[in-house]
Short mmCIF file of C-alpha atoms and ligand atoms in Angstrom, two decimals:
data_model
loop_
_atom_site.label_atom_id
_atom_site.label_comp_id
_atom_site.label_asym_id
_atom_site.label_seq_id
_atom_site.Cartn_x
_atom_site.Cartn_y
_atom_site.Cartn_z
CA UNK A 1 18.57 165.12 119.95
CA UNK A 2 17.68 165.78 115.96
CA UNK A 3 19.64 168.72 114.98
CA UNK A 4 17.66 169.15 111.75
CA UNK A 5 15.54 172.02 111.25
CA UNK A 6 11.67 172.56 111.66
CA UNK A 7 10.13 173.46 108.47
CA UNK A 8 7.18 176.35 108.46
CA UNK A 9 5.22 176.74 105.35
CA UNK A 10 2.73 179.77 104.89
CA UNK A 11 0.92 181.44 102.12
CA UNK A 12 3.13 184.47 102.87
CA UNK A 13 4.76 186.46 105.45
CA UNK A 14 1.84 186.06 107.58
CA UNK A 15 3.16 183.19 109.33
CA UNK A 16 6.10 185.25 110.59
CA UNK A 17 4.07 185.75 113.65
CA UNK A 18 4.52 181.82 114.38
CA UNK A 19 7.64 182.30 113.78
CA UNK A 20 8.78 185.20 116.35
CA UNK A 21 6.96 182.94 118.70
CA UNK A 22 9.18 180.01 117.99
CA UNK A 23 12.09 182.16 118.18
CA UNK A 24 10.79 183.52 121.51
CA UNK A 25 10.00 179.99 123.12
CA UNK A 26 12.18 178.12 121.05
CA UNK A 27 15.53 179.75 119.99
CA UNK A 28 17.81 176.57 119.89
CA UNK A 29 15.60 175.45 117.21
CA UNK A 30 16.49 175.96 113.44
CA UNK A 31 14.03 177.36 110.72
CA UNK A 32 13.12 176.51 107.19
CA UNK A 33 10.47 178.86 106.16
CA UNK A 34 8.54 178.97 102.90
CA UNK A 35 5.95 181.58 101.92
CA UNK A 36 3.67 181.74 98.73
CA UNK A 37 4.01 185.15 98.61
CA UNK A 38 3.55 185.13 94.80
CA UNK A 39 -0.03 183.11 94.99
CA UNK A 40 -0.89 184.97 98.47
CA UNK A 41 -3.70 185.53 99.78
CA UNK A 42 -4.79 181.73 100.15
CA UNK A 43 -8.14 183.06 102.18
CA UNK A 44 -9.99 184.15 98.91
CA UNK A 45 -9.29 180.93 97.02
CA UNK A 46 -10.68 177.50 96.23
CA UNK A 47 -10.46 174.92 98.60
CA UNK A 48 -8.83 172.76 95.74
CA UNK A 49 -6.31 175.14 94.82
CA UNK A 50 -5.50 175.62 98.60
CA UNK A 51 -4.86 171.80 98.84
CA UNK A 52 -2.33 171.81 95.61
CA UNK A 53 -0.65 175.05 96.83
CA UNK A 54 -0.06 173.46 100.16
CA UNK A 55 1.47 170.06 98.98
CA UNK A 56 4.01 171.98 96.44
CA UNK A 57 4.86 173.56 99.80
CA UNK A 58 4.83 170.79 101.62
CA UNK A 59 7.15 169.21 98.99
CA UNK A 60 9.93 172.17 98.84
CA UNK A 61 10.39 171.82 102.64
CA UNK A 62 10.80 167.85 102.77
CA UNK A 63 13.83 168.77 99.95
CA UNK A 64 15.44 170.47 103.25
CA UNK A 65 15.32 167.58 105.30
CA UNK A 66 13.01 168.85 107.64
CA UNK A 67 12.18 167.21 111.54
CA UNK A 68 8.83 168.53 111.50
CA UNK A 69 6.42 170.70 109.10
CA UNK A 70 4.62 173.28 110.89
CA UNK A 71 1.44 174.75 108.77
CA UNK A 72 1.75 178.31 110.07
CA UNK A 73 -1.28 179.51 108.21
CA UNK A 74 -4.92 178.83 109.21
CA UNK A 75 -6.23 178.53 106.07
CA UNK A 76 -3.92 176.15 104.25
CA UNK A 77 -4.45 174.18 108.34
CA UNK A 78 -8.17 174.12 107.35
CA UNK A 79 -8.15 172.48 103.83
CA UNK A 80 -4.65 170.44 103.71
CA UNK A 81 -3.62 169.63 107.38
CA UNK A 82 -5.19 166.39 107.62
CA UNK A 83 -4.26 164.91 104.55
CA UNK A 84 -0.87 165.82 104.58
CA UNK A 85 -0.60 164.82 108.12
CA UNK A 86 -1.67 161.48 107.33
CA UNK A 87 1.12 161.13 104.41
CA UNK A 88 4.05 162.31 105.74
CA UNK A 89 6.39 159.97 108.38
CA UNK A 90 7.34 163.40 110.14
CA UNK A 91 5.15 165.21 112.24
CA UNK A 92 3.07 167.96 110.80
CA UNK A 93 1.56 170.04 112.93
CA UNK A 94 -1.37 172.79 111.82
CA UNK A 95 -2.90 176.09 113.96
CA UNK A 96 -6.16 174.94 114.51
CA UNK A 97 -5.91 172.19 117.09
CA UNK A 98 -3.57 174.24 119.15
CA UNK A 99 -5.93 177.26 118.89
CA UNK A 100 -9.03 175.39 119.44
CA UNK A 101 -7.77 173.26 122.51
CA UNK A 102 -6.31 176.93 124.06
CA UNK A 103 -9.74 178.50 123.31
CA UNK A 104 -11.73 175.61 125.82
CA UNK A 105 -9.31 175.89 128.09
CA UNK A 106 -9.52 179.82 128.64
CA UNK A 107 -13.25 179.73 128.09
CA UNK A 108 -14.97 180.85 131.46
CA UNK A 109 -18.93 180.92 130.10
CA UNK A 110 -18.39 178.35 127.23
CA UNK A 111 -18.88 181.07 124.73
CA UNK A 112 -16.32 180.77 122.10
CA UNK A 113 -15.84 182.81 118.80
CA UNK A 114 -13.63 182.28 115.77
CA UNK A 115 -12.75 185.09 113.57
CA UNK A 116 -10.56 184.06 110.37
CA UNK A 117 -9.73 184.10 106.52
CA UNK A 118 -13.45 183.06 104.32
CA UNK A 119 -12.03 179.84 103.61
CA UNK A 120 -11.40 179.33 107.09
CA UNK A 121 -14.48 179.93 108.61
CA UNK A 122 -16.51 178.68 105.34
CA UNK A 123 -14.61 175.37 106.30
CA UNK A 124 -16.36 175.08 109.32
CA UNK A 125 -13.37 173.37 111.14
CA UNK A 126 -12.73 175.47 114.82
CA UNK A 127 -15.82 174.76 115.52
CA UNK A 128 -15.82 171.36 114.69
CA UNK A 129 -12.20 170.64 116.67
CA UNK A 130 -13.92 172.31 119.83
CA UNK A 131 -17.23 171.05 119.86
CA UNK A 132 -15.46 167.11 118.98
CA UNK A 133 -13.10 167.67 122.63
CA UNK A 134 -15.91 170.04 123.91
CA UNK A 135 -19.52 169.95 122.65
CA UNK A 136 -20.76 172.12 125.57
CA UNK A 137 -19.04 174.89 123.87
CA UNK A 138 -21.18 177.13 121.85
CA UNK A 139 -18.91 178.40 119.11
CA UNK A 140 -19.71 181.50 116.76
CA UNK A 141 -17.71 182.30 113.78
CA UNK A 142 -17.09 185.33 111.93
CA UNK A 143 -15.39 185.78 108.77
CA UNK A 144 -13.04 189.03 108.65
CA UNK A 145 -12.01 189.95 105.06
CA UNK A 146 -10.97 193.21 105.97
CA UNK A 147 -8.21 192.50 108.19
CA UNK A 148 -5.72 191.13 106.48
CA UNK A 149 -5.84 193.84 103.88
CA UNK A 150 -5.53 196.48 106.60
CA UNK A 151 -2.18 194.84 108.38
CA UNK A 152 -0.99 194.73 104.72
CA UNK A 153 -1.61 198.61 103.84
CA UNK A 154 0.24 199.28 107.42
CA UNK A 155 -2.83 200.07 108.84
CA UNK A 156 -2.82 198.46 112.76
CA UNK A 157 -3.48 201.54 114.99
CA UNK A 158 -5.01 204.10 112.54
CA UNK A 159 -8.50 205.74 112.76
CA UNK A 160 -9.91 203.58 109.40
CA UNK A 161 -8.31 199.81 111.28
CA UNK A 162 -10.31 200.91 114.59
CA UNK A 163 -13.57 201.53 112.52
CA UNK A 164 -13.19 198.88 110.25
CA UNK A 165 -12.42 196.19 113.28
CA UNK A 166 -15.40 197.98 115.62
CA UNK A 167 -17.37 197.39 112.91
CA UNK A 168 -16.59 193.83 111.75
CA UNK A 169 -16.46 192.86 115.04
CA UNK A 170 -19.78 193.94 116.35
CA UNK A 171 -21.93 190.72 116.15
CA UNK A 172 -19.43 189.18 118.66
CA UNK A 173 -19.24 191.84 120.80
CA UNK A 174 -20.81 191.09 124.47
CA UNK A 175 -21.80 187.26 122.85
CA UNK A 176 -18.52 185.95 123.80
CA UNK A 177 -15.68 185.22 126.78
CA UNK A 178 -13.04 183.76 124.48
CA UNK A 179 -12.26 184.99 121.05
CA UNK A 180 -9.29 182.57 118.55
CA UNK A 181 -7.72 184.83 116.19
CA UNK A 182 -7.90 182.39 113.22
CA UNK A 183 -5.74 183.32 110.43
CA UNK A 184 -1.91 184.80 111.12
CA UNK A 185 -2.36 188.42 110.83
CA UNK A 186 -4.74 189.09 113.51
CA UNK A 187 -2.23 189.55 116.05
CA UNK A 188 -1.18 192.78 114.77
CA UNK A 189 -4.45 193.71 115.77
CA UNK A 190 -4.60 192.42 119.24
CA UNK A 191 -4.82 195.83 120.59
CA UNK A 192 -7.55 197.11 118.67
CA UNK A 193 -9.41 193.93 118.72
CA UNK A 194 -8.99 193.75 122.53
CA UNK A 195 -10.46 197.08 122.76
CA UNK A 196 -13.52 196.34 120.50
CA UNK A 197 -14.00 193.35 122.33
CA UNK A 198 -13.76 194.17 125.85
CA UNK A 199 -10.84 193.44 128.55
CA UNK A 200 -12.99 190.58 129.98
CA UNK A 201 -12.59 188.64 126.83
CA UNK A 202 -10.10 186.35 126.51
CA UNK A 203 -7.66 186.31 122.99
CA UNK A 204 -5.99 183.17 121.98
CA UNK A 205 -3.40 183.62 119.36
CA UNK A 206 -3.26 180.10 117.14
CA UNK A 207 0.17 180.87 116.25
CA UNK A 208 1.40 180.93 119.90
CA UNK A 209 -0.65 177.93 120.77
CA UNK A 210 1.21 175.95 118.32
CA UNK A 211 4.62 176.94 119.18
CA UNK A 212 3.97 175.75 122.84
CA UNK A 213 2.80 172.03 120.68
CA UNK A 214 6.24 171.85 119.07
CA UNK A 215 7.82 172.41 122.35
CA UNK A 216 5.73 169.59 123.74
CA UNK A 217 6.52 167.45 120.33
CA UNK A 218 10.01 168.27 120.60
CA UNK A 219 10.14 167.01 124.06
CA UNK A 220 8.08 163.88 123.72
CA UNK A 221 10.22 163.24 121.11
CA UNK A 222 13.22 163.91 122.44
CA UNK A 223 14.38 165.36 118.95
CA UNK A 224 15.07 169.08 120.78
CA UNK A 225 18.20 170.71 118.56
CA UNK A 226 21.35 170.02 120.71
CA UNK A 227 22.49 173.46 122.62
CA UNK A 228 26.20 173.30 121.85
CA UNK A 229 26.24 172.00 118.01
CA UNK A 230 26.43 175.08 115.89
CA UNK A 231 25.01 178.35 116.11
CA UNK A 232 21.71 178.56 114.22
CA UNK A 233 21.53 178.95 110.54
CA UNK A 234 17.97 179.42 109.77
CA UNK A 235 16.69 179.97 105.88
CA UNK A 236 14.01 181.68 104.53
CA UNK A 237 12.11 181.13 100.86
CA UNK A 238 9.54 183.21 99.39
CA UNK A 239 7.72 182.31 95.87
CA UNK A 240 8.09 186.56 95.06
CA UNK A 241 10.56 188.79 95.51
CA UNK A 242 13.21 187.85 97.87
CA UNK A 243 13.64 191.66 99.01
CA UNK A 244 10.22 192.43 99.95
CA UNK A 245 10.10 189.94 101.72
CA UNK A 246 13.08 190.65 103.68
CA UNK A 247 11.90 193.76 104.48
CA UNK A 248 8.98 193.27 106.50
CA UNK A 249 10.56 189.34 108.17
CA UNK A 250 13.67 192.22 109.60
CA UNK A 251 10.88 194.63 110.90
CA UNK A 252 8.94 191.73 112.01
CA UNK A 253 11.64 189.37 113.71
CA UNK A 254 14.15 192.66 114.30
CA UNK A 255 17.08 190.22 113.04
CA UNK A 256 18.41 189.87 109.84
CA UNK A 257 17.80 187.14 107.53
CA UNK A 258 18.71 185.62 104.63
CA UNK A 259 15.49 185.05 102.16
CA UNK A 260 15.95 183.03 98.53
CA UNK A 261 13.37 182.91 95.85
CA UNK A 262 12.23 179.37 96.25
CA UNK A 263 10.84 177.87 92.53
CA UNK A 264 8.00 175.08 93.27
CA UNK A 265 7.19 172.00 91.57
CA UNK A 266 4.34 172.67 89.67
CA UNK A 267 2.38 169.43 88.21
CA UNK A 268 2.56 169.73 84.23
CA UNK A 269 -0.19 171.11 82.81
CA UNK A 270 -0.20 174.12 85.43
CA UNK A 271 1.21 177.88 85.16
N1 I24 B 1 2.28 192.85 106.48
C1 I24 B 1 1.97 191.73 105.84
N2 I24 B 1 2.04 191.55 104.52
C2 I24 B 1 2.45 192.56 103.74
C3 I24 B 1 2.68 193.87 105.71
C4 I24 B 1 2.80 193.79 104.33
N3 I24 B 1 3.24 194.98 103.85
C5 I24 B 1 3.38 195.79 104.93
N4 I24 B 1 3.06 195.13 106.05
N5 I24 B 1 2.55 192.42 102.39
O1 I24 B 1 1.58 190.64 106.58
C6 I24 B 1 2.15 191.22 101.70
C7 I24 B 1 2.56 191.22 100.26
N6 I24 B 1 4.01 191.24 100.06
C8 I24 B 1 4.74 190.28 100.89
C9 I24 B 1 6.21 190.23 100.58
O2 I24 B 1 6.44 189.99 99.21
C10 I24 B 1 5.78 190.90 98.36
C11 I24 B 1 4.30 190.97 98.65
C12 I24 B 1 1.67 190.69 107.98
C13 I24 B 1 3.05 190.45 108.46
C14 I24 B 1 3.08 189.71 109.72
C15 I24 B 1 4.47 189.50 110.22
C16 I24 B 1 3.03 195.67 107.42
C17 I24 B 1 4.13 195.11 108.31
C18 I24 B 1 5.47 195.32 108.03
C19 I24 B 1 6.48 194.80 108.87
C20 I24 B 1 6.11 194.06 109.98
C21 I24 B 1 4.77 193.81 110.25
C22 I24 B 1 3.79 194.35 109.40
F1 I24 B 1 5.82 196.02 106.96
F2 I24 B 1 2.52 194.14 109.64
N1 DGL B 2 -1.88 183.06 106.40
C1 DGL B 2 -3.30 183.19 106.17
C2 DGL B 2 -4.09 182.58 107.35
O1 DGL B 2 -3.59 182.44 108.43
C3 DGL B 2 -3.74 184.60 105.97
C4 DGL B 2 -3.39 185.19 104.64
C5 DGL B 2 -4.06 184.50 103.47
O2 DGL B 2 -5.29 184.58 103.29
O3 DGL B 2 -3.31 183.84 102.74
O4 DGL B 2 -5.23 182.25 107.18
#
């Protein structure tokens, strides 16, 4: 038993989705959550700047005294996972692995395709994680700027989302039996996505994947949260403003939370 919590980092609120999952599969387990609201999105940006946003994150949540880290954001997974992984003495645990593994599995045909963040697909690295476990896989990617931006305007059923996603989607359309929703907002889009793309098509969410990883971790482990300590006390950070935040995690999670403005170490020299 470890009754400390697991910490989640994300550029935003996007990796609230993770989150509800956890809470779904996982509600014994305790939740520090930090989102770079403030510096979000992380898709657009330099791989660099990814990599220094992620550690200062990565930093604020070993302060809690963290089990785990979960990177519950596909982008800051693609640039930073590794290396951090490789630093830390807990275990980290990113979206992509969990996603890509999931993806193989489901695939029928051995047609797989990626849609995600720039950065994400620019980095190349679904289709390197399934093609290293399965290189009979063909793998297409797709980059889908557009999507974020409409889950953010509130747009996830209207006329405009449906055109925009039809559109965006239509060089994987028919080309594929398994498609990984790469980047943490997708899911809000399942059922428009699932309607572009077919009901034959197969749609792994990353998010999901990786909560069923911790659970596996956890078990392995044997650092589960004990069922009759406390009641759980989970915490929430955000880089912006505490009460936007809050907003859309109560929608989101339909619980109330408490969210603080988290202040990051920034290296000297930096705004
Ligand atoms: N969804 C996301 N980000 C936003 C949003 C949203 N605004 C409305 N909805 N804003 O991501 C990002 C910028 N904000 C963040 C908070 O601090 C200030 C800046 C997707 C969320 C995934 C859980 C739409 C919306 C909502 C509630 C629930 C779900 C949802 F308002 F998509
Ligand atoms: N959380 C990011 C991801 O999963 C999406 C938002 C962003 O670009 O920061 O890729």
């Amino acid at each position: 038993m470890d009754n400390r919590p697991i910490g989640f980092l994300d550029s935003g609120v996007g990796g609230l989705t993770v989150v509800r999952e956890l809470m779904r599969q996982l509600p014994h387990e305790e939740i520090v959550y930090i989102g770079d609201s403030a510096r979000a999105p992380y898709g657009p940006r330099p791989a660099e700047q990814i990599r220094e946003y992620t550690w200062e994150l990565v930093n604020f949540l070993l302060t809690k005294n963290v089990k785990m880290i979960v990177f519950a954001c596909n982008t800051a997974t693609a640039v930073a996972w590794e290396e951090v992984k490789e630093k830390l003495k807990i275990p980290v645990l990113g979206v992509i692995l969990p996603g890509s593994s999931a993806a193989i599995k489901s695939s029928t045909g051995g047609k797989i395709g990626v849609i995600g963040t720039p950065m994400t697909i620019a980095s190349d690295i679904y289709n390197e994680k399934i093609k290293a476990l399965a290189p009979q896989m063909e793998v297409q990617s797709l980059a889908c700027p557009k999507f974020a931006p409409l889950v953010e305007s509130n747009q996830i059923a209207s006329s405009v989302a449906k055109k925009v996603v039809y559109e965006s989607l239509a060089p994987l359309v028919g080309k594929v039996d398994t498609l990984v929703l790469g980047c943490t907002h997708y899911p809000l889009l399942r059922p428009i996505i699932q309607n572009v793309m077919g009901p034959q098509v197969t749609l792994i969410d990353s998010g999901a994947e990786c909560v069923r990883d911790i659970s596996v971790l956890l078990n392995y482990f044997q650092i589960n949260r004990s069922r009759d300590g406390e009641g759980v006390k989970h915490r929430f950070y955000t880089t912006a403003n505490p009460e936007s935040f809050k907003m859309i995690a109560i929608n989101w999670l339909d619980q109330d939370i408490p969210v603080e403005h988290a202040t990051l170490l920034v290296k000297k020299g930096e705004k």
